[in-house]
C-alpha positions in Angstrom: 0.0 0.0 0.0 1.3 3.4 -0.8 1.6 5.6 2.2 1.6 9.3 1.3 1.5 12.4 3.4 1.6 16.1 2.5 3.2 18.2 5.2 1.9 21.7 5.2 3.7 24.3 7.4 3.8 28.0 7.2 7.0 29.7 8.5 6.1 33.0 10.2 39.1 40.6 -12.0 41.5 41.1 -10.0 43.3 40.7 -13.5 44.4 43.6 -15.6 45.9 43.7 -19.1 49.4 44.0 -17.6 49.4 40.9 -15.5 51.3 38.0 -17.0 50.2 34.4 -17.0 53.0 33.5 -14.5 51.8 36.3 -12.2 48.2 35.1 -12.5 49.2 31.6 -11.5 51.2 32.9 -8.5 48.3 34.9 -7.3 45.9 31.9 -7.6 48.3 29.7 -5.7 48.5 32.3 -2.9 44.8 32.6 -2.8 44.3 28.8 -2.6 47.0 28.5 0.1 45.4 31.2 2.2 42.0 29.6 1.8 43.2 26.2 2.8 44.3 27.6 6.2 40.8 28.9 6.8 39.1 25.5 6.6 36.6 24.2 9.2 38.4 23.6 12.5 35.7 21.4 14.0 37.1 18.4 15.8 36.5 15.1 14.0 37.4 11.5 13.7 39.0 10.1 10.6 38.6 7.0 8.5 40.9 6.0 5.6 39.3 4.1 2.8 41.1 1.1 1.1 42.0 3.6 -1.6 43.8 5.8 0.9 41.3 8.6 1.1 40.7 10.1 4.5 37.0 10.8 5.5 36.1 13.0 8.4 33.1 12.1 10.6 31.6 12.6 14.0 29.4 10.4 16.1 26.9 11.2 18.8 24.6 9.3 21.2 23.9 5.6 21.6 21.6 3.0 20.1 20.8 1.9 16.5 23.1 3.5 13.9 21.8 6.4 11.8 24.1 8.0 9.2 23.4 11.5 7.9 24.7 12.4 4.4 25.0 16.0 3.1 24.3 17.5 -0.3 26.9 17.8 -3.1 26.9 21.5 -3.9 30.1 23.6 -3.4 31.0 24.0 0.3 28.5 21.3 1.5 29.6 19.3 4.6 28.2 17.4 7.5 27.4 20.7 9.2 24.2 20.6 7.1 22.8 18.1 9.6 23.7 19.8 12.8 20.1 20.9 13.6 19.0 17.3 13.7 21.7 15.8 15.9 20.6 16.8 19.4 17.1 15.2 19.1 18.3 12.1 17.2 21.2 11.4 19.5 18.8 10.8 22.4 17.7 7.6 20.8 20.2 6.7 18.2 23.9 6.4 17.5 24.3 9.2 15.0 27.1 9.5 12.4 27.6 12.6 10.3 30.1 12.1 7.4 32.0 14.3 5.0 32.2 12.5 1.7 35.6 12.8 -0.1 35.8 16.2 -1.7 33.7 17.9 0.9 34.1 19.4 4.4 37.2 18.2 6.3 37.6 15.0 4.2 40.4 14.6 1.6 39.6 16.3 -1.7 40.7 14.0 -4.6 42.6 15.7 -7.3 40.3 14.3 -10.0 36.5 14.4 -10.1 34.7 11.3 -8.7 31.8 9.3 -10.1 28.8 8.3 -8.1 30.2 4.7 -8.0 33.4 5.9 -6.3 31.4 7.8 -3.7 29.2 4.8 -3.1 32.2 2.6 -2.8 33.9 4.9 -0.3 30.7 5.1 1.8 30.3 1.3 1.8 33.9 1.0 3.1 33.1 3.5 5.9 29.9 1.7 6.9 31.5 -1.7 6.8 34.7 -0.8 8.7 33.5 1.8 11.2 29.9 0.7 12.0 29.8 -2.9 10.9 26.1 -3.4 10.7 23.2 -2.2 8.5 22.2 1.4 9.1 19.4 3.8 8.6 20.7 6.4 6.2 19.3 9.9 5.6 20.7 11.8 2.7 20.0 15.1 0.8 20.0 16.1 -2.8 23.1 14.8 -4.6 23.9 12.8 -1.4 20.5 11.1 -1.8 21.6 9.9 -5.2 24.8 8.4 -3.7 22.5 6.6 -1.2 20.4 5.2 -4.0 23.5 4.0 -5.8 24.7 2.4 -2.6 21.3 0.6 -2.3 21.9 -1.1 -5.6 25.5 -2.0 -5.1 25.5 -2.9 -1.4 21.9 -3.4 -0.3 23.2 -5.3 2.8 24.4 -1.9 4.2 20.9 -0.5 4.6 17.8 -0.9 6.8 16.0 2.3 6.1 16.4 5.3 3.8 15.3 8.9 4.1 15.8 10.7 0.8 15.6 14.4 0.3 14.9 15.4 -3.4 17.4 13.1 -5.1 18.6 14.9 -8.2 19.0 11.7 -10.3 15.2 11.1 -10.4 14.7 14.3 -12.4 18.0 15.2 -14.1 19.7 11.8 -14.6 23.2 11.4 -15.9 25.5 14.2 -17.0 25.2 15.0 -20.7 28.1 15.7 -23.1 27.2 19.4 -22.8 27.7 19.1 -19.1 31.1 17.5 -19.2 32.7 19.3 -22.1 34.0 21.9 -19.7 35.9 19.4 -17.6 39.3 19.8 -19.1 39.1 23.6 -19.0 37.9 23.6 -15.4 40.9 21.5 -14.3 43.5 23.7 -16.1 45.9 25.7 -13.9 45.0 29.2 -15.3 41.5 29.3 -16.7 40.2 26.6 -14.5 41.6 28.1 -11.3 40.1 31.5 -12.1 36.7 29.8 -12.8 37.1 28.0 -9.4 37.9 31.2 -7.6 35.0 33.0 -9.2 32.6 30.2 -8.6 33.5 29.9 -4.9 33.5 33.6 -4.2 31.4 35.0 -1.5 29.0 36.6 -4.0 28.6 33.3 -6.0 28.0 31.3 -2.8 25.6 33.8 -1.5 23.5 33.4 -4.7 23.7 29.6 -4.3 22.6 29.8 -0.7 19.6 32.0 -1.7 18.5 29.2 -4.0 18.9 26.5 -1.3 16.6 28.4 1.1 13.1 29.6 0.4 12.8 31.6 3.7 16.0 33.6 3.6 15.7 34.5 7.3 15.9 30.8 8.1 19.5 30.7 6.7 22.1 30.4 9.5 24.1 33.6 9.9 27.4 31.8 9.1 26.1 29.6 6.3 27.8 31.4 3.4 31.0 31.8 5.4 31.1 28.0 6.0 30.3 27.3 2.4 33.3 29.3 1.3 35.6 27.8 3.9 34.7 24.3 2.8 34.5 25.0 -1.0 38.1 26.3 -1.0 39.7 24.1 1.6 42.3 21.6 0.5 44.5 21.1 -2.6 41.8 19.1 -4.5 39.2 21.8 -4.1 39.3 22.8 -7.7 38.5 19.3 -8.8 35.6 19.1 -6.5 34.2 22.4 -8.0 34.7 21.0 -11.5 32.8 17.8 -10.5 29.9 20.0 -9.4 29.8 22.2 -12.5 30.1 19.4 -15.0 27.7 17.1 -13.0 30.5 14.4 -13.3 29.1 12.5 -10.3 25.5 12.6 -11.5 23.6 9.4 -11.8 20.2 8.4 -13.1 18.7 6.9 -10.0 15.2 6.2 -11.2 15.8 2.5 -11.5 17.5 2.3 -8.1 14.5 4.1 -6.5 12.0 1.9 -8.3 13.8 -1.2 -7.1 13.8 -0.2 -3.4 12.3 -2.9 -1.2 13.4 -1.5 2.2 11.3 1.1 4.1 11.9 4.6 2.8 10.7 8.1 3.2 11.0 10.5 0.3 10.8 14.2 1.1 10.7 17.2 -1.2 10.8 20.9 -0.4 7.7 22.5 -2.2 9.8 25.6 -3.3 12.8 23.7 -4.5 14.0 25.7 -7.6 17.1 23.6 -8.2 15.2 20.3 -8.4 11.5 20.9 -8.9 8.9 19.2 -6.7 7.2 17.9 -9.8 9.7 15.1 -9.6 8.0 14.0 -6.4 5.0 13.0 -8.5 7.3 11.2 -10.9 8.8 9.3 -8.0 5.4 8.3 -6.7 4.7 6.7 -10.1 7.9 4.7 -9.8 7.1 3.1 -6.4 4.2 1.3 -4.8 5.8 1.3 -1.4 7.2 3.8 1.0 6.1 7.2 2.3 6.1 10.5 0.4 6.1 13.9 1.9 6.0 17.5 0.7 7.3 20.3 2.9 5.6 23.6 2.3 7.7 26.8 2.2 11.0 25.1 2.1 13.5 24.6 -0.8 16.5 22.3 -1.1 17.2 22.0 2.6 14.0 21.3 4.5 16.1 19.6 7.2 17.7 23.0 7.9 15.0 25.4 6.9 12.3 23.8 9.1 14.5 21.7 11.4 12.1 21.3 14.3 9.3 19.7 12.2 11.8 17.7 10.2 13.5 16.4 13.4 10.2 15.0 14.6 9.2 13.4 11.3 12.7 11.9 10.9 12.7 10.5 14.5 9.2 9.1 14.1 10.1 7.3 10.9 13.3 5.9 12.2 11.5 4.7 15.4 8.8 2.9 13.4 8.8 -0.9 12.9 9.6 -1.9 9.3 6.7 -1.1 6.9 6.4 -4.7 6.0 5.8 -5.7 9.6 3.2 -3.0 10.0 1.4 -4.3 6.9 1.2 -7.9 8.4 
């Protein structure tokens, strides 16, 4: 039986003609070095994947394991889930993770595919937690969760998915990826990276992520910039985002889900329209579907109180199959 719910809530150049290419590269290297020293200083634990990539994570509370996975936009990190931790940690063992290329984790020097992200996440779950988990993931992170569900179904007990982008947009197109070589170049690519991760650019991104701008944390843009520019592989992470290199068509993975899941969409999501919630409902005969009014891409931040309660209730339920018996 399809279980659907509609949640309705109302929320009261630096360059000039005289600068040489060598001078430009020197300036860029200085800028990147200075940015790398301003990265997030939050204490964390570290896990190294079999491929030698270090992943930052934190854990809170006790009980059944719940893993929270962030979005994949520039500057995204596990900070995204902080509003949910306090309430969840009262009943669950909560893990927040920075995927490679994000937050305080290593930033690979080449863009990664969705398969590589899912493989790294699988290694983390197997080695650090060692048992099936409930996984909540947002936007691009939700697509990584869906790829994981196809490759390593034994890792998961429940899924909470926030507007997975692969249901609507699918794989990257040749038009998307044709810029990759240029974006990885030491001059043009570095300048594009610096422009794309400037405070102004990230402010515009943040304003798309939130519908109610007053709900945006005061340090949100600052943290985006710190994380977007931190680490020597930051430019490759930005190129990954612009070219949608890690994008995956996750419609089949979603249609194949047999475990309990909750799919959530922000009604005002301009980056990944809520019309795809209806498409997702046509793909599945199981699960729960929910629309958050007056939120955009980050309902777990924008209306954290209501989201926390819904998330906790879903994670505390018995498996849907048992309820149906």
